[in-house]
GROMACS .gro file of C-alpha atoms in nm:
model
   60
    1MET     CA    1   4.319   3.705  -3.129
    2ASN     CA    2   4.189   3.473  -2.871
    3GLY     CA    3   3.939   3.608  -2.618
    4SER     CA    4   3.912   3.963  -2.745
    5ALA     CA    5   3.733   4.163  -3.008
    6ARG     CA    6   3.929   4.396  -3.235
    7THR     CA    7   3.752   4.640  -3.457
    8GLU     CA    8   3.845   4.926  -3.681
    9VAL     CA    9   3.692   5.250  -3.564
   10PRO     CA   10   3.583   5.497  -3.832
   11GLY     CA   11   3.789   5.814  -3.816
   12ALA     CA   12   4.068   5.651  -3.614
   13GLY     CA   13   4.302   5.617  -3.910
   14ASP     CA   14   4.479   5.283  -3.900
   15ARG     CA   15   4.446   5.241  -3.525
   16LEU     CA   16   4.293   4.917  -3.404
   17HIS     CA   17   4.110   4.907  -3.077
   18GLY     CA   18   4.098   4.594  -2.865
   19GLU     CA   19   3.833   4.513  -2.613
   20PRO     CA   20   3.958   4.253  -2.367
   21ASP     CA   21   3.729   3.976  -2.251
   22LEU     CA   22   3.723   4.038  -1.875
   23THR     CA   23   3.521   3.730  -1.789
   24GLY     CA   24   3.657   3.582  -1.467
   25VAL     CA   25   3.904   3.865  -1.399
   26THR     CA   26   3.907   3.929  -1.026
   27ASP     CA   27   4.234   4.114  -0.964
   28ASN     CA   28   4.470   4.371  -1.114
   29PRO     CA   29   4.735   4.126  -1.241
   30ALA     CA   30   4.471   3.932  -1.436
   31PHE     CA   31   4.330   4.258  -1.574
   32ARG     CA   32   4.674   4.370  -1.697
   33ASP     CA   33   4.738   4.028  -1.852
   34ARG     CA   34   4.409   4.043  -2.045
   35CYS     CA   35   4.490   4.397  -2.163
   36ALA     CA   36   4.835   4.285  -2.276
   37ARG     CA   37   4.684   4.004  -2.484
   38ALA     CA   38   4.400   4.215  -2.627
   39LEU     CA   39   4.634   4.497  -2.726
   40ASP     CA   40   4.914   4.272  -2.855
   41LEU     CA   41   5.167   4.425  -2.617
   42THR     CA   42   5.524   4.300  -2.649
   43ASP     CA   43   5.661   4.015  -2.440
   44HIS     CA   44   5.872   4.262  -2.241
   45PHE     CA   45   5.560   4.445  -2.115
   46GLY     CA   46   5.614   4.470  -1.738
   47ARG     CA   47   5.262   4.361  -1.637
   48ASN     CA   48   5.225   4.647  -1.388
   49GLY     CA   49   5.011   4.960  -1.385
   50ASP     CA   50   5.292   5.197  -1.480
   51ALA     CA   51   5.399   4.978  -1.772
   52LEU     CA   52   5.042   4.964  -1.903
   53ALA     CA   53   5.007   5.342  -1.876
   54ASP     CA   54   5.339   5.386  -2.057
   55CYS     CA   55   5.234   5.155  -2.342
   56LEU     CA   56   4.889   5.297  -2.413
   57PRO     CA   57   4.997   5.624  -2.580
   58HIS     CA   58   5.229   5.431  -2.815
   59LEU     CA   59   4.973   5.190  -2.956
   60PRO     CA   60   4.925   5.208  -3.333
   0.00000   0.00000   0.00000
């Protein structure tokens, strides 16, 4: 993945955790875009706060 670090966390089963590179992010839309890329969210992710909150509990 470009611009993010993904690591396996001991005790988290097969969940992968992404840490977005927030360098240069200055607004909410840019933040949500970086999160979408770091977390490999689907193309139909709505790029808004509610959509991000809805997606987070369903991540592997």
